[in-house]
Coordinates of C-alpha atoms (C1' of nucleotides) in Angstrom, one line a residue:
Chain A
X25 CA 0.0 0.0 0.0
X26 CA 1.3 3.4 -0.9
X27 CA 0.6 6.0 1.7
X28 CA 1.9 9.0 -0.1
X29 CA 3.1 9.5 -3.6
X30 CA 5.1 12.5 -3.3
X31 CA 5.8 12.9 -7.0
X32 CA 2.2 13.7 -7.4
X33 CA 1.8 15.6 -4.2
X34 CA 4.4 18.3 -4.8
X35 CA 2.8 19.7 -8.0
X36 CA -0.6 19.3 -6.4
X37 CA 0.6 21.3 -3.4
X38 CA 1.9 24.0 -5.7
X39 CA -1.3 24.1 -7.6
X40 CA -3.2 24.5 -4.3
X41 CA -0.8 27.2 -3.3
X42 CA -1.3 29.0 -6.5
X43 CA -5.1 28.9 -6.2
X44 CA -4.9 30.1 -2.6
X45 CA -2.8 33.1 -3.6
X46 CA -4.9 34.0 -6.6
X47 CA -8.1 33.8 -4.5
X48 CA -6.8 36.1 -1.8
X49 CA -4.7 38.2 -4.2
X50 CA -1.9 37.9 -1.6
X51 CA -0.7 35.3 0.9
X52 CA 1.8 35.3 3.8
X53 CA 4.3 32.5 4.1
X54 CA 3.1 31.7 7.6
X55 CA -0.5 31.3 6.3
X56 CA 0.5 29.0 3.5
X57 CA 2.6 27.0 5.9
X58 CA -0.4 26.3 8.1
X59 CA -2.8 25.9 5.3
X60 CA -0.6 23.4 3.4
X61 CA 0.9 21.8 6.5
X62 CA 4.4 22.1 5.4
X63 CA 7.5 23.9 6.6
X64 CA 8.3 27.4 5.7
X65 CA 11.3 26.1 3.8
X66 CA 9.0 24.2 1.5
X67 CA 6.7 27.1 1.1
X68 CA 9.6 29.3 0.1
X69 CA 10.8 26.7 -2.4
X70 CA 7.3 26.4 -3.9
X71 CA 7.0 30.1 -4.1
X72 CA 10.3 30.3 -5.8
X73 CA 9.1 27.7 -8.4
X74 CA 5.8 29.6 -8.9
X75 CA 7.6 32.8 -9.4
X76 CA 9.9 31.1 -11.9
X77 CA 6.7 30.1 -13.8
X78 CA 5.5 33.6 -13.7
X79 CA 2.4 32.7 -11.8
X80 CA 3.1 34.9 -8.7
X81 CA 5.5 37.5 -7.5
X82 CA 7.3 37.1 -4.3
X83 CA 7.4 39.9 -1.8
X84 CA 8.9 40.1 1.6
X85 CA 6.7 38.1 3.9
X86 CA 4.8 36.2 1.2
X87 CA 3.6 36.5 -2.4
X88 CA 1.3 38.3 -4.7
X89 CA -0.8 36.7 -7.4
X90 CA -0.1 37.6 -11.0
X91 CA -3.8 37.6 -11.7
X92 CA -4.8 39.9 -9.0
X93 CA -5.4 43.6 -9.1
X94 CA -2.8 44.2 -6.5
X95 CA -0.2 42.4 -8.6
X96 CA -1.0 44.6 -11.5
X97 CA -0.4 47.5 -9.2
X98 CA 2.7 46.0 -7.9
X99 CA 3.9 45.3 -11.3
X100 CA 3.1 48.8 -12.2
X101 CA 4.9 50.0 -9.2
X102 CA 7.9 48.1 -10.3
X103 CA 7.7 49.5 -13.7
X104 CA 7.0 52.9 -12.3
X105 CA 10.4 52.9 -10.6
X106 CA 11.3 53.8 -14.2
X107 CA 9.2 56.9 -13.9
X108 CA 12.0 59.2 -15.0
X109 CA 12.6 57.0 -18.1
X110 CA 8.9 57.0 -18.9
X111 CA 8.8 60.8 -18.7
X112 CA 11.7 61.1 -21.1
X113 CA 10.1 58.6 -23.5
X114 CA 6.9 60.5 -23.4
X115 CA 8.7 63.8 -24.1
X116 CA 10.4 62.2 -27.0
X117 CA 7.1 61.0 -28.3
X118 CA 5.8 64.5 -28.4
X119 CA 8.1 65.3 -31.2
X120 CA 6.2 62.9 -33.4
X121 CA 2.9 64.7 -32.9
X122 CA 2.1 67.3 -35.5
X123 CA -0.4 70.1 -35.5
X124 CA -3.9 69.0 -35.8
X125 CA -3.0 65.3 -35.6
X126 CA -5.5 62.7 -34.7
X127 CA -3.7 60.4 -32.3
X128 CA -4.5 57.2 -30.4
X129 CA -3.4 56.8 -26.8
X130 CA -3.2 53.2 -25.6
X131 CA -3.4 52.2 -21.9
X132 CA -0.3 51.8 -19.8
X133 CA 1.7 54.1 -17.6
X134 CA 4.2 55.2 -20.2
X135 CA 1.5 56.3 -22.6
X136 CA -0.3 58.0 -19.8
X137 CA 2.7 60.3 -19.4
X138 CA 2.0 61.6 -22.9
X139 CA -1.6 62.5 -21.9
X140 CA -0.2 64.5 -19.1
X141 CA 1.9 66.5 -21.6
X142 CA -1.0 67.3 -23.9
X143 CA -2.9 69.7 -21.6
X144 CA -2.8 72.8 -23.8
X145 CA -3.0 71.1 -27.2
X146 CA -6.5 72.1 -28.3
X147 CA -5.5 71.4 -31.9
X148 CA -5.4 67.7 -31.4
X149 CA -7.9 64.9 -31.4
X150 CA -7.1 62.2 -29.0
X151 CA -8.7 58.8 -29.4
X152 CA -8.2 56.4 -26.5
X153 CA -9.4 53.3 -24.7
X154 CA -7.9 54.3 -21.4
X155 CA -10.1 55.8 -18.7
X156 CA -7.0 57.2 -17.0
X157 CA -5.9 59.0 -20.1
X158 CA -9.4 60.3 -20.5
X159 CA -9.5 61.5 -16.9
X160 CA -6.2 63.2 -17.5
X161 CA -7.6 65.1 -20.5
X162 CA -11.1 65.6 -19.2
X163 CA -10.4 69.0 -17.8
X164 CA -9.0 70.7 -20.8
X165 CA -6.9 70.3 -23.9
X166 CA -7.5 68.1 -27.0
X167 CA -10.8 66.8 -28.2
X168 CA -11.2 63.4 -26.6
X169 CA -12.9 60.4 -28.1
X170 CA -13.3 57.2 -26.2
X171 CA -13.6 54.1 -28.3
X172 CA -16.0 52.2 -26.0
X173 CA -16.1 48.6 -25.2
X174 CA -16.0 46.3 -22.2
X175 CA -14.1 47.8 -19.3
X176 CA -11.1 45.8 -18.1
X177 CA -10.8 46.6 -14.4
X178 CA -7.2 45.8 -14.0
X179 CA -5.9 48.3 -16.6
X180 CA -8.9 50.6 -16.7
X181 CA -9.1 50.3 -20.4
X182 CA -11.8 49.3 -22.8
X183 CA -11.1 46.2 -24.7
X184 CA -12.7 43.4 -26.7
X185 CA -14.8 43.0 -29.8
X186 CA -17.0 46.0 -29.2
X187 CA -14.1 48.3 -29.6
X188 CA -14.0 47.8 -33.3
X189 CA -17.3 49.5 -33.7
X190 CA -15.9 52.9 -33.2
X191 CA -12.3 52.2 -34.4
X192 CA -13.7 51.6 -37.8
X193 CA -15.1 55.1 -38.0
X194 CA -12.2 57.3 -37.1
X195 CA -8.9 58.2 -38.7
X196 CA -5.7 57.8 -36.7
X197 CA -2.6 59.6 -37.8
X198 CA -0.5 58.1 -35.1
X199 CA -1.0 55.4 -32.5
X200 CA 1.0 55.5 -29.3
X201 CA 1.1 52.0 -27.9
X202 CA 2.3 50.4 -24.7
X203 CA 3.2 46.8 -24.3
X204 CA 4.0 44.3 -21.6
X205 CA 6.5 42.3 -23.6
X206 CA 8.7 43.1 -26.6
X207 CA 10.6 40.2 -28.1
X208 CA 12.3 39.8 -31.5
X209 CA 10.8 36.4 -32.1
X210 CA 7.5 36.7 -30.4
X211 CA 6.7 40.3 -31.2
X212 CA 4.5 42.3 -28.9
X213 CA 2.6 40.5 -26.1
X214 CA 0.3 41.5 -23.3
X215 CA -1.6 39.9 -20.5
X216 CA -5.2 39.8 -21.7
X217 CA -6.4 38.4 -25.0
X218 CA -9.1 41.0 -25.3
X219 CA -6.6 43.7 -24.7
X220 CA -4.4 42.2 -27.4
X221 CA -7.3 42.1 -29.8
X222 CA -8.0 45.8 -29.4
X223 CA -4.3 46.7 -29.6
X224 CA -3.8 44.9 -32.9
X225 CA -7.0 46.4 -34.2
X226 CA -5.7 49.9 -33.5
X227 CA -2.4 49.1 -35.1
X228 CA -4.1 48.0 -38.2
X229 CA -6.1 51.3 -38.4
X230 CA -3.3 53.7 -37.6
X231 CA -1.2 55.2 -40.3
X232 CA 1.8 55.1 -38.1
X233 CA 2.4 53.0 -35.0
X234 CA 4.7 54.4 -32.3
X235 CA 5.6 51.9 -29.6
X236 CA 6.7 53.2 -26.2
X237 CA 8.5 50.7 -24.1
X238 CA 11.1 51.2 -21.4
X239 CA 14.1 49.0 -21.5
X240 CA 12.8 46.4 -19.1
X241 CA 10.1 45.3 -21.6
X242 CA 12.8 44.1 -23.9
X243 CA 13.0 40.4 -24.2
X244 CA 9.8 39.9 -22.0
X245 CA 7.1 37.7 -23.3
X246 CA 3.6 38.0 -21.8
X247 CA 0.6 35.7 -22.4
X248 CA -1.4 37.1 -25.3
X249 CA 0.1 38.0 -28.6
X250 CA -0.6 41.4 -30.1
X251 CA 1.3 41.6 -33.3
X252 CA 4.7 41.1 -34.7
X253 CA 7.3 43.9 -34.7
X254 CA 6.7 44.7 -38.4
X255 CA 3.5 46.4 -37.4
X256 CA 5.5 49.0 -35.5
X257 CA 7.0 52.0 -37.3
X258 CA 8.8 53.7 -34.5
X259 CA 10.1 52.5 -31.1
X260 CA 10.9 54.9 -28.4
X261 CA 12.7 53.6 -25.4
X262 CA 15.4 54.7 -22.9
X263 CA 19.2 54.5 -22.9
X264 CA 19.2 51.1 -21.2
X265 CA 17.5 49.4 -24.1
X266 CA 19.7 46.5 -25.3
X267 CA 21.9 47.8 -28.1
X268 CA 21.8 44.5 -29.9
X269 CA 18.0 44.4 -30.0
X270 CA 17.9 48.0 -31.2
X271 CA 20.2 47.1 -34.1
X272 CA 18.1 44.1 -35.1
X273 CA 15.0 46.3 -35.0
X274 CA 16.6 49.0 -37.1
X275 CA 17.6 46.3 -39.6
X276 CA 14.0 45.3 -39.8
X277 CA 13.0 48.9 -40.8
X278 CA 11.9 50.3 -37.5
X279 CA 13.0 53.7 -36.4
X280 CA 14.4 53.4 -32.9
X281 CA 14.8 56.4 -30.6
X282 CA 16.4 56.1 -27.2
X283 CA 15.4 59.0 -25.0
Chain B
X299 CA 10.6 45.9 22.0
X300 CA 7.6 43.9 21.0
X301 CA 6.5 44.2 17.4
X302 CA 3.0 43.5 16.5
X303 CA 2.2 40.7 14.1
X304 CA 2.1 42.4 10.8
X305 CA -1.3 42.0 9.3
X306 CA -0.4 43.2 5.8
X307 CA 2.3 42.6 3.3
X308 CA 4.1 45.7 2.4
X309 CA 2.8 46.0 -1.1
X310 CA -0.7 45.4 0.2
X311 CA -0.4 48.2 2.7
X312 CA 1.0 50.6 0.1
X313 CA -1.8 49.8 -2.2
X314 CA -4.4 50.5 0.5
X315 CA -2.5 53.7 1.3
X316 CA -2.6 54.7 -2.4
X317 CA -6.3 54.1 -2.6
X318 CA -6.9 56.1 0.6
X319 CA -5.0 59.0 -0.8
X320 CA -6.6 58.9 -4.1
X321 CA -10.1 58.6 -2.7
X322 CA -9.7 61.6 -0.4
X323 CA -7.4 63.5 -2.7
X324 CA -5.1 64.2 0.2
X325 CA -4.2 62.4 3.4
X326 CA -2.3 63.3 6.6
X327 CA 0.4 61.2 8.0
X328 CA -1.3 60.8 11.3
X329 CA -4.5 59.7 9.6
X330 CA -2.7 57.1 7.5
X331 CA -0.9 55.9 10.6
X332 CA -4.1 55.2 12.5
X333 CA -5.9 53.8 9.4
X334 CA -3.2 51.4 8.6
X335 CA -2.1 50.7 12.1
X336 CA 1.6 51.3 11.6
X337 CA 4.1 53.8 12.8
X338 CA 4.7 57.2 11.3
X339 CA 8.1 56.0 10.2
X340 CA 6.5 53.3 8.1
X341 CA 4.0 55.7 6.7
X342 CA 6.7 58.1 5.7
X343 CA 8.7 55.3 4.1
X344 CA 5.7 54.1 2.1
X345 CA 4.9 57.7 1.0
X346 CA 8.4 58.0 -0.1
X347 CA 8.0 54.9 -2.2
X348 CA 4.7 56.0 -3.7
X349 CA 6.2 59.4 -4.5
X350 CA 9.1 57.6 -6.3
X351 CA 6.5 55.9 -8.3
X352 CA 4.8 59.2 -9.2
X353 CA 1.5 58.2 -7.7
X354 CA 1.5 60.8 -5.0
X355 CA 3.3 64.0 -4.0
X356 CA 4.5 64.4 -0.5
X357 CA 3.7 67.6 1.3
X358 CA 4.5 68.7 4.8
X359 CA 2.1 66.7 7.0
X360 CA 1.0 64.2 4.5
X361 CA 0.5 63.7 0.8
X362 CA -1.7 64.6 -2.1
X363 CA -2.7 62.2 -4.9
X364 CA -1.2 62.6 -8.3
X365 CA -3.7 60.2 -9.9
X366 CA -6.3 62.2 -11.7
X367 CA -9.7 61.2 -10.6
X368 CA -12.9 62.1 -12.2
X369 CA -13.9 64.8 -9.8
X370 CA -17.5 65.1 -8.8
X371 CA -18.3 68.6 -9.7
X372 CA -18.8 70.8 -6.7
X373 CA -22.5 71.1 -6.8
X374 CA -24.2 74.3 -6.1
X375 CA -26.5 74.5 -3.1
X376 CA -29.5 73.9 -5.2
X377 CA -28.3 70.5 -6.4
X378 CA -27.1 69.6 -3.0
X379 CA -30.4 70.2 -1.5
X380 CA -31.9 67.7 -3.9
X381 CA -29.4 65.0 -2.9
X382 CA -31.8 63.3 -0.5
X383 CA -34.4 63.2 -3.2
X384 CA -31.9 61.8 -5.7
X385 CA -31.0 59.1 -3.3
X386 CA -34.6 58.1 -2.7
X387 CA -35.3 58.1 -6.4
X388 CA -32.2 55.9 -7.1
X389 CA -33.3 53.5 -4.4
X390 CA -36.8 53.3 -5.9
X391 CA -35.2 52.7 -9.3
X392 CA -33.4 49.6 -7.9
X393 CA -36.7 47.9 -7.7
X394 CA -36.9 47.8 -11.4
X395 CA -33.6 46.0 -11.9
X396 CA -34.0 42.3 -12.2
X397 CA -31.3 39.6 -11.8
X398 CA -29.0 39.4 -14.8
X399 CA -30.4 42.5 -16.4
X400 CA -28.5 44.5 -18.9
X401 CA -29.1 48.1 -18.0
X402 CA -28.1 51.5 -19.3
X403 CA -27.0 54.2 -17.0
X404 CA -27.2 57.7 -18.5
X405 CA -25.2 60.7 -17.3
X406 CA -26.5 63.0 -14.5
X407 CA -26.2 63.0 -10.8
X408 CA -29.5 61.2 -10.1
X409 CA -28.5 58.3 -12.3
X410 CA -25.1 58.3 -10.8
X411 CA -26.7 57.5 -7.4
X412 CA -27.9 54.2 -8.9
X413 CA -24.3 53.3 -9.9
X414 CA -23.3 53.8 -6.3
X415 CA -25.9 51.2 -5.2
X416 CA -24.7 48.6 -7.6
X417 CA -21.4 47.7 -6.0
X418 CA -22.1 44.1 -5.3
X419 CA -24.3 43.2 -8.3
X420 CA -22.0 41.0 -10.3
X421 CA -25.0 39.6 -12.1
X422 CA -25.6 42.8 -14.0
X423 CA -24.2 44.2 -17.2
X424 CA -24.1 48.0 -17.1
X425 CA -23.8 49.9 -20.3
X426 CA -23.1 53.6 -19.9
X427 CA -21.9 56.7 -21.5
X428 CA -20.9 58.3 -18.2
X429 CA -17.3 58.3 -17.1
X430 CA -18.3 59.0 -13.6
X431 CA -20.6 56.0 -13.5
X432 CA -17.8 53.9 -15.0
X433 CA -15.4 55.2 -12.4
X434 CA -17.9 54.4 -9.7
X435 CA -18.2 50.8 -10.9
X436 CA -14.6 50.3 -11.9
X437 CA -13.4 48.8 -8.7
X438 CA -15.9 46.0 -8.5
X439 CA -19.4 45.0 -9.2
X440 CA -21.2 44.6 -12.6
X441 CA -19.7 44.1 -15.9
X442 CA -19.2 47.5 -17.4
X443 CA -19.4 48.5 -21.0
X444 CA -18.8 52.0 -22.1
X445 CA -20.4 53.1 -25.4
X446 CA -17.6 55.3 -26.6
X447 CA -17.9 58.5 -28.5
X448 CA -16.8 62.1 -28.1
X449 CA -16.2 63.2 -24.5
X450 CA -18.4 66.1 -23.4
X451 CA -16.3 67.7 -20.7
X452 CA -19.0 69.4 -18.8
X453 CA -21.0 66.3 -18.1
X454 CA -18.2 63.8 -18.4
X455 CA -20.3 61.7 -20.8
X456 CA -19.7 60.3 -24.3
X457 CA -22.1 61.8 -26.8
X458 CA -22.6 62.3 -30.5
X459 CA -22.9 60.2 -33.6
X460 CA -20.1 57.8 -32.7
X461 CA -22.1 56.5 -29.8
X462 CA -24.4 54.7 -32.2
X463 CA -21.7 52.4 -33.3
X464 CA -21.7 50.4 -30.1
X465 CA -25.3 51.0 -29.1
X466 CA -26.4 49.1 -32.1
X467 CA -24.6 46.0 -30.9
X468 CA -25.9 45.6 -27.3
X469 CA -29.1 44.6 -25.8
X470 CA -30.6 46.9 -23.2
X471 CA -33.3 45.6 -20.9
X472 CA -33.8 48.9 -19.1
X473 CA -32.4 52.3 -19.6
X474 CA -32.2 54.7 -16.7
X475 CA -32.2 58.2 -18.0
X476 CA -31.7 61.6 -16.6
X477 CA -33.0 64.9 -18.1
X478 CA -32.6 68.6 -17.8
X479 CA -36.2 69.4 -18.6
X480 CA -39.4 67.5 -18.5
X481 CA -42.5 69.2 -20.1
X482 CA -45.8 67.8 -21.2
X483 CA -45.8 69.7 -24.4
X484 CA -42.1 69.7 -25.3
X485 CA -41.2 66.3 -23.9
X486 CA -37.6 65.7 -22.7
X487 CA -35.0 68.3 -23.3
X488 CA -31.3 68.8 -22.5
X489 CA -28.6 71.4 -23.1
X490 CA -26.4 69.8 -25.7
X491 CA -27.7 68.5 -29.1
X492 CA -25.1 65.8 -29.2
X493 CA -26.2 64.6 -25.8
X494 CA -29.8 64.7 -26.9
X495 CA -28.9 62.6 -29.9
X496 CA -27.3 59.9 -27.8
X497 CA -30.2 60.0 -25.3
X498 CA -32.8 59.5 -27.9
X499 CA -30.7 56.7 -29.5
X500 CA -30.6 54.9 -26.2
X501 CA -34.3 55.2 -25.7
X502 CA -35.0 53.7 -29.0
X503 CA -32.8 50.8 -28.3
X504 CA -33.9 50.0 -24.8
X505 CA -36.8 47.7 -24.1
X506 CA -37.9 49.8 -21.2
X507 CA -37.1 53.5 -20.5
X508 CA -37.0 54.6 -16.9
X509 CA -36.8 58.4 -16.4
X510 CA -35.3 59.7 -13.2
X511 CA -36.2 63.3 -12.6
X512 CA -36.5 65.2 -9.3
X513 CA -39.4 67.6 -9.1
X514 CA -37.4 70.6 -10.1
X515 CA -37.2 69.3 -13.6
X516 CA -41.0 69.4 -14.1
X517 CA -42.0 72.1 -16.5
X518 CA -38.5 73.0 -17.4
X519 CA -37.5 73.2 -21.0
X520 CA -33.8 73.1 -22.1
X521 CA -32.3 73.7 -25.5
X522 CA -32.0 70.5 -27.3
X523 CA -35.0 68.1 -27.7
X524 CA -34.4 64.5 -26.8
X525 CA -37.8 62.8 -27.3
X526 CA -41.4 63.2 -26.4
X527 CA -42.8 61.7 -23.3
X528 CA -44.3 58.7 -25.0
X529 CA -40.7 57.2 -25.3
X530 CA -40.7 56.9 -21.5
X531 CA -42.2 53.9 -19.8
X532 CA -41.6 54.7 -16.1
X533 CA -41.0 58.0 -14.4
X534 CA -39.5 58.1 -10.9
X535 CA -39.5 61.3 -9.1
X536 CA -40.0 62.6 -5.6
X537 CA -43.0 63.7 -3.5
X538 CA -42.8 67.3 -4.6
X539 CA -43.5 66.4 -8.2
X540 CA -46.6 68.3 -9.4
X541 CA -49.7 66.1 -8.9
X542 CA -51.3 67.5 -12.0
X543 CA -48.4 66.7 -14.2
X544 CA -48.3 63.2 -12.7
X545 CA -51.9 62.7 -13.5
X546 CA -51.4 63.8 -17.1
X547 CA -48.5 61.4 -17.5
X548 CA -50.4 58.5 -16.1
X549 CA -53.2 59.2 -18.5
X550 CA -50.7 59.0 -21.3
X551 CA -49.7 55.5 -20.2
X552 CA -46.6 56.2 -18.1
X553 CA -46.1 54.5 -14.8
X554 CA -45.3 57.2 -12.3
X555 CA -43.5 56.5 -8.9
X556 CA -42.9 59.2 -6.4
X557 CA -40.2 58.1 -4.0
Chain C
dT202 C1' 9.9 88.3 12.9
dC203 C1' 10.4 85.0 16.2
dA204 C1' 9.3 81.2 19.3
dG205 C1' 6.8 77.0 20.1
dA206 C1' 4.8 73.2 17.9
dA207 C1' 4.6 69.9 14.5
dA208 C1' 6.7 67.3 11.1
dC209 C1' 10.7 65.5 9.1
dG210 C1' 15.0 62.7 8.1
dA211 C1' 18.8 60.0 9.8
dT212 C1' 20.1 56.5 12.7
dC213 C1' 19.9 52.4 15.6
dA214 C1' 18.1 48.2 17.7
dA215 C1' 14.6 44.5 17.7
dA216 C1' 12.0 41.3 15.2
dA217 C1' 10.7 38.9 11.4
dA218 C1' 11.8 37.0 7.0
dC219 C1' 15.2 35.2 4.2
dG220 C1' 18.8 32.1 1.8
dA221 C1' 22.3 28.6 2.3
dT222 C1' 23.5 24.4 4.1
dC223 C1' 23.0 19.9 5.8
dA224 C1' 21.0 15.7 7.6
dA225 C1' 16.9 12.9 7.6
dA226 C1' 13.0 11.0 5.2
dA227 C1' 10.8 9.5 1.1
dC228 C1' 11.1 7.8 -3.2
dC229 C1' 12.7 4.9 -7.2
dA230 C1' 14.9 1.4 -9.9
dA231 C1' 17.4 -2.6 -9.9
Chain D
dT265 C1' 16.3 -5.3 0.1
dT266 C1' 20.0 -1.8 -1.4
dG267 C1' 22.1 2.2 -3.3
dG268 C1' 21.4 6.6 -5.3
dT269 C1' 18.3 10.5 -6.0
dT270 C1' 14.9 13.8 -4.7
dT271 C1' 12.3 16.2 -1.3
dT272 C1' 11.7 17.9 3.0
dG273 C1' 12.5 20.2 7.4
dA274 C1' 15.7 22.2 10.8
dT275 C1' 19.5 25.3 11.9
dC276 C1' 22.1 29.4 11.5
dG277 C1' 24.1 33.5 9.9
dT278 C1' 22.4 37.4 7.0
dT279 C1' 19.2 40.7 5.2
dT280 C1' 14.9 43.3 5.3
dT281 C1' 11.5 45.6 7.6
dT282 C1' 9.7 48.1 11.3
dG283 C1' 9.4 51.3 15.2
dA284 C1' 11.6 54.4 18.5
dT285 C1' 14.8 58.1 19.5
dC286 C1' 16.8 62.5 18.6
dG287 C1' 18.5 66.4 16.4
dT288 C1' 17.0 69.4 12.4
dT289 C1' 13.7 71.6 9.5
dT290 C1' 9.3 73.6 8.5
dC291 C1' 5.0 75.6 9.6
dT292 C1' 2.0 78.7 12.3
dG293 C1' 0.4 82.3 14.9
dA294 C1' 1.3 85.8 18.1

DNA sequence: TCAGAAACGATCAAAAACGATCAAAACCAA
DNA sequence: TTGGTTTTGATCGTTTTTGATCGTTTCTGA
């Protein structure tokens, strides 16, 4: 008689752990220890494995689920440590905006920085799926058009099939896009398929696609594929962007600007 | 020294802090200290981190939020006086919402009160053109679909021809509408023609139209015509609503509820 | 303008969490 | 069973986080 088959138990335990963390959004090591009836050492090892898989993110004292709201914020926070870079990228992006342009602003913190810089530009028309960008521009400035669609809470953006209804009816001179992952082989990727759908739709409609991505996005691959890199006309990143990747992109015809 | 058992993970606590600051706009260190049950030193450290991320700005004594929020306009006294009535009207309106309904929420402060009451209703689908309603529901609750269109700054709603793109693609069991003027002869009127256009469009699409209008709206006529009263199925108002007008409306087939 | 009060930042010590290491236990194939 | 491998849990030194203290800065109102 086999009392315990540990080879099956370990992955099962990790799965339970993952579920626990996702349900609560966060979990402390001590809680997981008592819930799963194992030692803290094992909990740490499992968390390490789950982090390796990208399912969670470890923090001091426990872990945060990748699928939770908090994680998106934490992830954002992490990315926002590059706030200065984002500002520089956004300022560089401004150079590509002409008088009277009709531009699209994607969700994401880097693109949001552009919105902050457009306060006085009453000559522009801004099309966006980002509630945050809309809020930023709601006081004054450009004409604002929201594309509508289902609200994705995590990112505060409108995504999904419904977005194509309005996108089909507007002209977009330039689209300023954010991304979660940028990879030579896998192109642009993001977390949510519906978001990916809308992003790719926008890129098809826009005359020119400007991708804003700080250096840490380079080489990252997220879950849902948006498009390949050929859809992008201009990439704006910061000085830390891998030179080799930049060269490859330039060879492929992209204009690369490192702010 | 005895440290208390930490209830929160650091990122969790910072997230709560961020929300607190955003909700109130500003927060004092002492308040955050007692709200989060930590020392002032920790509060300061967290604020420092949040400032680094660009989410807040520290000021002497506390911090102010950098995250733009859709501000509720500072209502004049007249509107504030009607707040109680608006609440009652909104609560009455809840009775008309069934399980799993797909409902439309119009702009306007009265309708916004409904949004505030829908926090837990994950069974519903809310379609709206109001950024404020969307913001109210963006944290949790029903599925939210924004209809898109041009942003009208004053009302923070999406209006105009573009709105019909998505409205044509969704089912609306009930539409909860606000209005500026309600008049037996001139029907429903509002200030902006684009807004009127979208309102009438919604009313055509909805199976049932519920009009929310406090008594002050009775007899008022605004600039742009929305529709005549026959488009409305149910009127919800308050006790001060003119009895004579109510009688007339009932004769015309409207259901009238005075909350 | 100046003095008291409040808030601040730097620094330090305590406590909790962490990672590395190692031995014991469980597992697996012969 | 036996020998080798993997997994687990305990120990221990190190790191991180937190809260208190104290001198300094900033705010406020007389």
